[in-house]
Amino acid sequence: EDQVTQSPEALRLQEGESSSLNCSYTVSGLRGLFWYRQDPGKGPEFLFTLYSAGEEKEKERLKATLTKKESFLHITAPKPEDSATYLCAVQSVSGGSYIPTFGRGTSLIVHP
Amino acid sequence: NAGVTQTPKFRILKIGQSMTLQCAQDMNHNYMYWYRQDPGMGLKLIYYSVGAGITDKGEVPNGYNVSRSTTEDFPLRLELAAPSQTSVYFCASSYSSGFNRNEKLFFGSGTQLSVL
């Protein structure tokens, strides 16, 4: 059974204070790891997909990295508008249906 | 291009009532999903469909039913509402094939359901 654990559950940062969110996973065969952003009262929105260890993706102040056991979402010099819940999901090759399994998310608050 | 559309946005049910949450997508996606999200618990999969006429249970299917008669629509049915079904429900869709790795999910805006 695929498992995804995100840490920390909640993170408070000052504007400009860089940090990282962690997503550790256990899957039988990784097909893809996804990061989503969710604003209050809205559905999650796609950020990145990572497919293999060593891969990195960047978007504005966000950079996602992947190893064989975990992924990090690095936030550089965050702004208040980066406040949101960040969800990690893994898609494995088991079962053939490629259904993603989500972690519980990290709630990020960036204070001005 | 509307993406994934969910209705209603809010609903209050009494215990034992029934209702259908509607979900439609206009992206010709083959995969569709229903998730529920409880505070601090992430997204839990209720049911999913890999194409019209094909559905399967997810992690928490009890108390729910689905059907998929068309590619576009994937309604979720609650037959006898219980307080444990108070949650936010999200519908999502994606395109998946053995050769296409661009399989990110597109989510609707959610339905807030309270069962009292």
Coordinates of N, CA and C in Angstrom, one line a residue:
Chain A
E1 N 0.8 -1.2 0.0 CA 0.0 0.0 0.0 C 0.9 1.3 0.0
D2 N 0.6 2.2 -0.9 CA 1.3 3.4 -1.0 C 1.1 4.3 0.3
Q3 N 2.1 4.9 0.8 CA 2.0 5.8 1.9 C 2.8 7.1 1.7
V4 N 2.1 8.2 2.1 CA 2.7 9.5 1.9 C 2.6 10.2 3.3
T5 N 3.8 10.7 3.7 CA 3.8 11.5 5.0 C 4.4 12.8 4.8
Q6 N 3.7 13.9 5.1 CA 4.1 15.2 4.9 C 4.5 15.9 6.3
S7 N 5.6 16.6 6.3 CA 6.0 17.3 7.5 C 6.6 18.7 7.2
P8 N 6.4 19.7 8.1 CA 5.6 19.6 9.2 C 4.1 19.8 8.9
E9 N 3.2 19.6 9.8 CA 1.8 19.8 9.6 C 1.5 21.2 9.3
A10 N 2.2 22.1 10.1 CA 2.0 23.5 9.9 C 3.3 24.2 10.0
L11 N 3.4 25.4 9.3 CA 4.6 26.1 9.3 C 4.3 27.6 9.2
R12 N 4.9 28.3 10.1 CA 4.7 29.8 10.1 C 6.1 30.4 9.8
L13 N 6.1 31.3 8.8 CA 7.3 32.0 8.4 C 7.1 33.5 8.3
Q14 N 8.2 34.2 8.5 CA 8.2 35.6 8.3 C 8.5 35.8 6.8
E15 N 7.9 36.9 6.2 CA 8.2 37.2 4.8 C 9.7 37.2 4.6
G16 N 10.2 36.5 3.6 CA 11.6 36.5 3.3 C 12.4 35.4 3.9
E17 N 11.7 34.6 4.8 CA 12.4 33.6 5.6 C 12.3 32.2 4.8
S18 N 13.3 31.8 4.2 CA 13.2 30.6 3.4 C 13.1 29.3 4.2
S19 N 12.5 28.3 3.7 CA 12.3 27.0 4.4 C 12.0 25.9 3.4
S20 N 11.8 24.7 3.9 CA 11.5 23.6 3.1 C 10.3 22.7 3.7
L21 N 9.5 22.2 2.8 CA 8.5 21.2 3.2 C 8.9 19.9 2.8
N22 N 8.6 18.9 3.6 CA 9.0 17.5 3.3 C 7.8 16.6 2.9
C23 N 8.1 15.7 2.0 CA 7.1 14.6 1.6 C 7.9 13.3 1.5
S24 N 7.7 12.4 2.5 CA 8.3 11.1 2.4 C 7.3 10.1 1.9
Y25 N 7.8 9.1 1.1 CA 6.8 8.2 0.5 C 7.3 6.8 0.5
T26 N 6.4 5.9 0.5 CA 6.7 4.4 0.3 C 5.7 3.9 -0.7
V27 N 6.3 3.5 -1.9 CA 5.5 3.0 -3.0 C 6.2 1.7 -3.5
S28 N 5.5 0.9 -4.2 CA 6.1 -0.3 -4.8 C 6.9 0.1 -6.1
G29 N 6.5 1.1 -6.7 CA 7.2 1.6 -7.9 C 6.7 3.0 -8.3
L30 N 7.5 4.0 -8.2 CA 7.0 5.3 -8.4 C 6.9 5.7 -9.8
R31 N 5.6 6.1 -10.2 CA 5.3 6.6 -11.5 C 5.5 8.1 -11.6
G32 N 5.1 8.7 -10.5 CA 5.2 10.2 -10.4 C 4.9 10.7 -9.1
L33 N 5.5 11.8 -8.7 CA 5.2 12.5 -7.4 C 4.7 13.9 -7.8
F34 N 3.6 14.3 -7.2 CA 3.0 15.6 -7.5 C 2.9 16.5 -6.3
W35 N 3.1 17.8 -6.6 CA 2.8 18.8 -5.6 C 1.7 19.7 -6.1
Y36 N 0.8 20.0 -5.1 CA -0.4 20.8 -5.3 C -0.4 21.9 -4.3
R37 N -1.0 23.0 -4.7 CA -1.3 24.1 -3.7 C -2.8 24.2 -3.6
Q38 N -3.3 24.4 -2.3 CA -4.7 24.6 -2.0 C -4.9 25.8 -1.2
D39 N -5.7 26.7 -1.7 CA -6.1 27.9 -1.0 C -7.4 27.6 -0.3
P40 N -7.6 28.4 0.8 CA -8.8 28.1 1.6 C -10.1 28.2 0.8
G41 N -11.0 27.2 0.9 CA -12.3 27.2 0.2 C -12.2 26.9 -1.3
K42 N -11.0 26.4 -1.7 CA -10.8 26.1 -3.1 C -10.3 24.7 -3.3
G43 N -10.4 24.2 -4.5 CA -9.8 22.9 -4.8 C -8.3 23.0 -5.0
P44 N -7.5 21.9 -4.9 CA -6.1 22.0 -5.1 C -5.7 22.3 -6.5
E45 N -4.6 23.0 -6.7 CA -4.1 23.4 -8.0 C -2.7 22.8 -8.2
F46 N -2.5 22.2 -9.4 CA -1.3 21.6 -9.7 C -0.1 22.5 -9.7
L47 N 1.0 22.1 -9.1 CA 2.3 22.8 -9.2 C 3.4 22.1 -10.0
F48 N 3.7 20.9 -9.6 CA 4.8 20.2 -10.2 C 4.6 18.7 -10.3
T49 N 5.2 18.0 -11.3 CA 5.3 16.6 -11.3 C 6.8 16.2 -11.4
L50 N 7.3 15.3 -10.5 CA 8.6 14.8 -10.6 C 8.6 13.3 -10.8
Y51 N 9.4 12.8 -11.7 CA 9.3 11.4 -12.1 C 10.5 10.5 -11.6
S52 N 11.7 11.1 -11.5 CA 12.8 10.2 -11.1 C 13.7 11.0 -10.1
A53 N 14.5 10.2 -9.3 CA 15.4 10.7 -8.3 C 16.4 11.6 -9.0
G54 N 16.6 12.8 -8.4 CA 17.5 13.8 -8.9 C 16.9 14.9 -9.7
E55 N 15.6 14.7 -10.0 CA 14.9 15.6 -10.8 C 14.5 16.9 -10.0
E56 N 14.5 18.0 -10.6 CA 14.2 19.3 -9.9 C 13.3 20.1 -10.9
K57 N 12.3 20.8 -10.3 CA 11.4 21.7 -11.0 C 11.3 23.0 -10.3
E58 N 11.2 24.1 -11.0 CA 11.1 25.4 -10.3 C 10.0 26.2 -10.9
K59 N 9.4 27.0 -10.0 CA 8.4 28.0 -10.4 C 8.4 29.1 -9.5
E60 N 8.8 30.3 -9.9 CA 8.9 31.5 -9.1 C 9.7 31.2 -7.9
R61 N 9.1 31.3 -6.7 CA 9.9 31.1 -5.4 C 9.9 29.6 -5.0
L62 N 9.3 28.7 -5.7 CA 9.2 27.3 -5.3 C 10.1 26.5 -6.2
K63 N 10.8 25.5 -5.5 CA 11.6 24.5 -6.2 C 11.3 23.2 -5.5
A64 N 11.0 22.2 -6.4 CA 10.7 20.8 -5.9 C 11.8 19.9 -6.3
T65 N 12.2 19.1 -5.4 CA 13.3 18.1 -5.6 C 12.8 16.7 -5.2
L66 N 13.5 15.7 -5.8 CA 13.0 14.3 -5.5 C 14.2 13.4 -5.3
T67 N 14.1 12.6 -4.2 CA 15.1 11.5 -4.0 C 14.3 10.2 -4.1
K68 N 14.9 9.1 -3.8 CA 14.2 7.8 -3.9 C 13.3 7.6 -2.7
K69 N 13.4 8.4 -1.7 CA 12.5 8.2 -0.5 C 11.7 9.4 -0.2
E70 N 12.0 10.6 -0.7 CA 11.3 11.8 -0.3 C 11.4 12.9 -1.3
S71 N 10.6 13.9 -1.1 CA 10.6 15.1 -2.0 C 10.6 16.3 -1.1
F72 N 11.2 17.4 -1.5 CA 11.2 18.6 -0.8 C 10.6 19.7 -1.7
L73 N 9.9 20.6 -1.0 CA 9.4 21.8 -1.7 C 10.1 22.9 -1.0
H74 N 11.1 23.5 -1.7 CA 11.8 24.6 -1.1 C 11.1 25.9 -1.5
I75 N 11.0 26.8 -0.4 CA 10.3 28.1 -0.7 C 11.4 29.1 -0.3
T76 N 11.8 29.9 -1.3 CA 12.8 30.9 -1.2 C 12.2 32.3 -1.1
A77 N 12.6 33.0 0.0 CA 12.1 34.4 0.2 C 10.6 34.5 0.1
P78 N 9.8 33.7 0.9 CA 8.4 33.6 0.7 C 7.7 35.0 0.9
K79 N 6.5 35.1 0.3 CA 5.7 36.3 0.4 C 4.4 35.9 1.0
P80 N 3.6 36.8 1.6 CA 2.3 36.4 2.2 C 1.4 35.7 1.2
E81 N 1.5 36.0 -0.1 CA 0.6 35.3 -1.0 C 1.0 33.8 -1.3
D82 N 2.1 33.4 -0.7 CA 2.5 32.0 -0.7 C 1.8 31.2 0.3
S83 N 1.0 31.9 1.2 CA 0.3 31.2 2.3 C -0.8 30.3 1.7
A84 N -0.8 29.0 2.0 CA -1.7 28.0 1.5 C -1.3 26.7 2.1
T85 N -2.1 25.7 1.8 CA -1.8 24.3 2.1 C -1.2 23.6 0.9
Y86 N 0.0 23.0 1.2 CA 0.7 22.3 0.1 C 0.5 20.8 0.2
L87 N 0.0 20.2 -0.8 CA -0.3 18.8 -0.8 C 0.7 18.0 -1.7
C88 N 1.1 16.9 -1.2 CA 2.0 16.0 -2.0 C 1.2 14.7 -2.3
A89 N 1.4 14.2 -3.5 CA 0.7 12.9 -3.9 C 1.7 12.1 -4.7
V90 N 1.5 10.7 -4.5 CA 2.4 9.8 -5.3 C 1.5 8.9 -6.1
Q91 N 2.0 8.6 -7.3 CA 1.3 7.7 -8.2 C 2.2 6.5 -8.4
S92 N 1.7 5.3 -8.1 CA 2.6 4.1 -8.3 C 2.1 3.3 -9.4
V93 N 3.0 2.3 -9.8 CA 2.7 1.5 -10.9 C 1.8 0.3 -10.5
S94 N 1.6 0.1 -9.2 CA 0.9 -1.1 -8.8 C -0.6 -1.0 -9.1
G95 N -1.2 -2.1 -9.5 CA -2.6 -2.2 -9.8 C -2.9 -1.7 -11.2
G96 N -2.1 -1.0 -11.8 CA -2.3 -0.6 -13.2 C -3.3 0.6 -13.4
S97 N -3.8 1.1 -12.3 CA -4.8 2.2 -12.5 C -4.2 3.5 -12.2
Y98 N -3.0 3.6 -11.7 CA -2.2 4.8 -11.5 C -3.0 5.9 -10.7
I99 N -3.7 5.4 -9.6 CA -4.5 6.3 -8.8 C -3.6 7.0 -7.8
P100 N -3.6 8.3 -7.7 CA -2.7 9.0 -6.7 C -3.1 8.8 -5.3
T101 N -2.1 8.8 -4.4 CA -2.4 8.8 -3.0 C -1.8 10.1 -2.4
F102 N -2.7 10.8 -1.6 CA -2.3 12.1 -1.1 C -1.8 12.0 0.3
G103 N -0.9 12.9 0.7 CA -0.5 13.2 2.0 C -1.5 14.1 2.7
R104 N -1.3 14.4 4.0 CA -2.3 15.3 4.7 C -2.0 16.7 4.5
G105 N -0.9 17.1 3.9 CA -0.6 18.5 3.6 C 0.1 19.2 4.7
T106 N 0.8 20.3 4.3 CA 1.4 21.2 5.2 C 0.8 22.6 5.0
S107 N 0.3 23.1 6.1 CA -0.3 24.4 6.1 C 0.7 25.5 6.3
L108 N 0.9 26.3 5.3 CA 2.0 27.4 5.4 C 1.3 28.7 5.6
I109 N 1.8 29.5 6.6 CA 1.4 30.9 6.8 C 2.6 31.7 6.7
V110 N 2.6 32.7 5.9 CA 3.7 33.7 5.7 C 3.3 35.0 6.2
H111 N 3.9 35.5 7.3 CA 3.5 36.8 7.9 C 4.3 37.9 7.3
P112 N 3.6 39.1 7.0 CA 4.3 40.2 6.4 C 5.3 40.9 7.4
Chain B
N1 N -13.3 27.6 -21.5 CA -13.0 26.2 -21.0 C -13.3 26.2 -19.5
A2 N -14.4 25.5 -19.0 CA -14.8 25.6 -17.6 C -14.0 24.7 -16.8
G3 N -13.4 23.6 -17.3 CA -12.6 22.7 -16.4 C -13.5 21.7 -15.8
V4 N -13.4 21.6 -14.4 CA -14.3 20.7 -13.6 C -15.3 21.5 -12.9
T5 N -16.6 21.2 -13.0 CA -17.6 22.0 -12.4 C -18.4 21.1 -11.4
Q6 N -18.5 21.6 -10.2 CA -19.2 20.9 -9.2 C -20.4 21.7 -8.7
T7 N -21.5 21.0 -8.5 CA -22.7 21.6 -7.9 C -23.3 20.7 -6.9
P8 N -24.0 21.2 -5.8 CA -24.0 22.6 -5.4 C -22.7 22.9 -4.6
K9 N -22.5 24.2 -4.3 CA -21.3 24.6 -3.5 C -21.5 24.3 -2.0
F10 N -22.7 24.4 -1.5 CA -23.0 24.2 -0.1 C -24.3 23.4 0.0
R11 N -24.4 22.6 1.0 CA -25.7 21.9 1.2 C -25.8 21.4 2.6
I12 N -27.0 21.5 3.2 CA -27.2 21.0 4.6 C -28.3 19.9 4.4
L13 N -28.0 18.7 4.9 CA -28.9 17.6 4.9 C -29.3 17.2 6.3
K14 N -30.5 16.6 6.4 CA -30.9 16.0 7.7 C -30.5 14.5 7.6
I15 N -30.2 14.0 8.8 CA -29.9 12.5 8.8 C -30.9 11.7 8.1
G16 N -30.5 10.8 7.2 CA -31.4 9.9 6.5 C -31.8 10.4 5.1
Q17 N -31.6 11.7 4.9 CA -31.9 12.3 3.5 C -30.9 11.8 2.5
S18 N -31.3 11.9 1.2 CA -30.4 11.5 0.1 C -30.2 12.7 -0.7
M19 N -29.0 12.7 -1.4 CA -28.7 13.7 -2.4 C -27.7 13.3 -3.4
T20 N -27.6 14.0 -4.5 CA -26.5 13.7 -5.5 C -25.7 14.9 -5.7
L21 N -24.4 14.7 -5.6 CA -23.4 15.8 -5.9 C -23.0 15.6 -7.4
Q22 N -23.2 16.7 -8.1 CA -22.9 16.7 -9.5 C -21.5 17.1 -9.8
C23 N -20.9 16.5 -10.8 CA -19.6 16.8 -11.3 C -19.5 16.6 -12.8
A24 N -19.0 17.6 -13.5 CA -18.9 17.6 -15.0 C -17.5 18.2 -15.4
Q25 N -16.9 17.6 -16.4 CA -15.7 18.1 -16.9 C -15.8 18.2 -18.4
D26 N -15.1 19.2 -19.0 CA -15.2 19.5 -20.4 C -13.8 19.3 -21.1
M27 N -12.9 18.5 -20.5 CA -11.6 18.4 -21.0 C -11.4 17.0 -21.7
N28 N -12.4 16.3 -21.8 CA -12.4 14.9 -22.4 C -11.4 14.0 -21.7
H29 N -11.4 14.2 -20.4 CA -10.5 13.3 -19.5 C -11.2 12.0 -19.3
N30 N -10.4 10.9 -19.3 CA -10.9 9.6 -19.1 C -11.1 9.2 -17.6
Y31 N -10.1 9.7 -16.8 CA -10.2 9.4 -15.4 C -11.0 10.5 -14.6
M32 N -11.9 10.1 -13.7 CA -12.5 11.0 -12.8 C -12.5 10.4 -11.4
Y33 N -12.5 11.3 -10.4 CA -12.4 10.9 -9.0 C -13.3 11.7 -8.1
W34 N -13.7 11.1 -7.0 CA -14.3 11.8 -5.9 C -13.5 11.6 -4.6
Y35 N -13.1 12.8 -4.0 CA -12.4 12.8 -2.8 C -13.3 13.5 -1.7
R36 N -13.0 13.1 -0.5 CA -13.5 13.9 0.6 C -12.3 14.4 1.4
Q37 N -12.5 15.6 2.0 CA -11.4 16.2 2.7 C -12.0 16.7 4.1
D38 N -11.5 16.1 5.1 CA -11.8 16.5 6.5 C -10.6 17.3 7.1
P39 N -10.9 18.2 8.0 CA -9.8 19.0 8.5 C -8.6 18.2 9.0
G40 N -7.4 18.6 8.5 CA -6.2 17.9 8.9 C -6.0 16.5 8.4
M41 N -6.9 16.0 7.5 CA -6.8 14.6 7.1 C -6.5 14.4 5.7
G42 N -6.2 15.5 5.0 CA -5.8 15.3 3.6 C -7.0 14.9 2.7
L43 N -6.7 14.4 1.5 CA -7.8 13.9 0.6 C -7.9 12.4 0.6
K44 N -9.1 11.9 0.9 CA -9.4 10.5 0.9 C -10.2 10.1 -0.3
L45 N -9.8 9.1 -1.1 CA -10.5 8.7 -2.3 C -11.8 7.9 -2.0
I46 N -12.9 8.3 -2.5 CA -14.2 7.6 -2.3 C -14.4 6.6 -3.4
Y47 N -14.5 7.1 -4.6 CA -14.6 6.3 -5.8 C -13.9 6.9 -7.0
Y48 N -13.5 6.1 -8.0 CA -12.9 6.7 -9.2 C -13.5 5.9 -10.4
S49 N -13.2 6.5 -11.5 CA -13.7 5.9 -12.8 C -12.6 6.1 -13.8
V50 N -12.3 5.0 -14.6 CA -11.3 5.1 -15.6 C -11.9 5.3 -17.0
G51 N -13.2 5.4 -17.1 CA -13.9 5.7 -18.3 C -15.3 5.4 -18.2
A52 N -16.1 5.8 -19.2 CA -17.6 5.6 -19.1 C -17.9 4.2 -18.9
G53 N -18.8 4.0 -17.9 CA -19.2 2.6 -17.6 C -18.4 1.8 -16.7
I54 N -17.2 2.4 -16.2 CA -16.3 1.7 -15.4 C -16.0 2.5 -14.1
T55 N -16.4 2.0 -13.0 CA -16.1 2.6 -11.7 C -15.5 1.6 -10.7
D56 N -14.8 2.2 -9.7 CA -14.2 1.3 -8.7 C -14.1 2.0 -7.4
K57 N -14.1 1.2 -6.3 CA -14.0 1.8 -5.0 C -12.7 2.3 -4.6
G58 N -12.7 3.4 -3.8 CA -11.4 3.9 -3.3 C -11.3 3.5 -1.9
E59 N -10.7 4.4 -1.1 CA -10.3 4.1 0.3 C -11.6 4.1 1.2
V60 N -12.5 5.0 1.0 CA -13.7 5.2 1.9 C -15.0 5.2 1.1
P61 N -15.4 4.1 0.5 CA -16.6 4.1 -0.3 C -18.0 3.9 0.4
N62 N -17.9 3.4 1.7 CA -19.1 3.1 2.3 C -20.1 4.3 2.5
G63 N -21.3 4.1 2.1 CA -22.3 5.2 2.2 C -22.5 6.0 1.0
Y64 N -21.7 5.6 -0.1 CA -21.7 6.4 -1.3 C -21.9 5.5 -2.5
N65 N -22.4 6.0 -3.6 CA -22.5 5.3 -4.9 C -22.2 6.3 -6.0
V66 N -21.7 5.7 -7.1 CA -21.4 6.5 -8.3 C -21.9 5.8 -9.5
S67 N -21.9 6.6 -10.6 CA -22.2 6.0 -11.9 C -21.4 6.9 -12.9
R68 N -21.1 6.3 -14.1 CA -20.4 7.1 -15.1 C -21.0 6.7 -16.5
S69 N -22.1 7.3 -16.8 CA -22.7 7.0 -18.1 C -22.1 7.7 -19.3
T70 N -21.5 8.8 -19.0 CA -20.8 9.6 -20.1 C -19.4 9.9 -19.7
T71 N -18.6 10.3 -20.6 CA -17.2 10.8 -20.3 C -17.2 12.0 -19.4
E72 N -18.2 12.9 -19.6 CA -18.2 14.2 -19.0 C -18.7 14.2 -17.6
D73 N -19.6 13.3 -17.2 CA -20.3 13.4 -15.9 C -20.0 12.3 -15.0
F74 N -19.8 12.6 -13.7 CA -19.5 11.6 -12.7 C -20.2 12.0 -11.4
P75 N -21.5 11.7 -11.2 CA -22.2 12.1 -10.0 C -22.0 11.2 -8.8
L76 N -22.0 11.7 -7.6 CA -21.8 11.0 -6.4 C -23.1 11.0 -5.6
R77 N -23.6 9.8 -5.3 CA -24.9 9.7 -4.6 C -24.7 9.3 -3.1
L78 N -25.4 10.1 -2.2 CA -25.4 9.7 -0.8 C -26.9 9.3 -0.6
E79 N -27.1 8.0 -0.2 CA -28.4 7.4 -0.1 C -29.0 7.8 1.3
L80 N -28.4 7.5 2.4 CA -28.9 7.8 3.7 C -27.8 8.6 4.5
A81 N -28.0 9.9 4.4 CA -26.9 10.8 5.0 C -26.7 10.5 6.5
A82 N -25.5 10.5 6.9 CA -25.1 10.4 8.3 C -24.2 11.5 8.7
P83 N -24.1 11.9 10.0 CA -23.2 13.0 10.4 C -21.8 12.7 10.0
S84 N -21.4 11.5 9.9 CA -20.0 11.2 9.5 C -19.7 11.6 8.1
Q85 N -20.7 11.9 7.3 CA -20.5 12.3 6.0 C -20.4 13.8 5.8
T86 N -20.4 14.5 6.9 CA -20.1 15.9 6.9 C -18.7 16.1 6.5
S87 N -18.4 16.9 5.4 CA -17.1 17.0 4.9 C -17.1 17.9 3.7
V88 N -16.0 18.2 3.1 CA -15.9 18.9 1.8 C -15.5 17.9 0.8
Y89 N -16.3 17.9 -0.3 CA -16.2 16.9 -1.3 C -15.6 17.5 -2.6
F90 N -14.6 16.9 -3.1 CA -13.9 17.4 -4.3 C -14.0 16.3 -5.4
C91 N -14.4 16.8 -6.6 CA -14.3 16.0 -7.8 C -13.1 16.4 -8.6
A92 N -12.5 15.5 -9.3 CA -11.3 15.7 -10.0 C -11.3 14.9 -11.3
S93 N -10.5 15.3 -12.3 CA -10.3 14.6 -13.5 C -8.9 14.6 -14.0
S94 N -8.5 13.6 -14.8 CA -7.2 13.6 -15.4 C -7.2 12.8 -16.6
Y95 N -6.1 13.0 -17.4 CA -6.0 12.2 -18.6 C -4.9 11.2 -18.3
S96 N -5.1 9.9 -18.5 CA -4.1 8.9 -18.2 C -4.1 7.8 -19.3
S97 N -2.9 7.5 -19.7 CA -2.7 6.4 -20.6 C -1.4 5.7 -20.3
G98 N -1.1 4.6 -20.9 CA 0.2 4.0 -20.7 C 1.3 4.8 -21.2
F99 N 1.1 5.7 -22.2 CA 2.2 6.4 -22.8 C 2.2 7.9 -22.4
N100 N 1.1 8.4 -21.8 CA 1.1 9.8 -21.5 C 1.4 10.0 -20.0
R101 N 2.5 10.6 -19.7 CA 2.9 10.8 -18.3 C 2.3 12.1 -17.7
N102 N 1.7 12.9 -18.5 CA 1.1 14.2 -18.0 C -0.2 14.0 -17.4
E103 N -0.2 13.4 -16.2 CA -1.4 12.9 -15.5 C -1.8 13.7 -14.3
K104 N -1.6 15.0 -14.3 CA -1.9 15.8 -13.2 C -3.5 15.9 -13.1
L105 N -4.0 16.0 -11.8 CA -5.4 16.1 -11.6 C -5.9 17.6 -11.7
F106 N -7.0 17.8 -12.2 CA -7.7 19.0 -12.2 C -8.9 18.9 -11.3
F107 N -9.0 19.8 -10.3 CA -10.0 19.7 -9.3 C -11.1 20.7 -9.5
G108 N -12.3 20.4 -9.1 CA -13.4 21.3 -9.0 C -13.3 22.2 -7.7
S109 N -14.2 23.1 -7.5 CA -14.1 24.0 -6.4 C -14.7 23.5 -5.1
G110 N -15.3 22.3 -5.1 CA -15.7 21.6 -3.9 C -17.1 21.8 -3.5
T111 N -17.7 20.9 -2.7 CA -19.0 21.0 -2.2 C -18.9 20.8 -0.7
Q112 N -19.3 21.9 0.1 CA -19.3 21.8 1.6 C -20.7 21.2 2.0
L113 N -20.6 20.0 2.6 CA -21.8 19.3 3.0 C -21.9 19.1 4.5
S114 N -23.0 19.5 5.1 CA -23.2 19.3 6.5 C -24.4 18.4 6.7
V115 N -24.3 17.4 7.5 CA -25.4 16.5 7.8 C -25.7 16.6 9.3
L116 N -26.9 17.1 9.6 CA -27.3 17.4 10.9 C -28.5 16.5 11.4

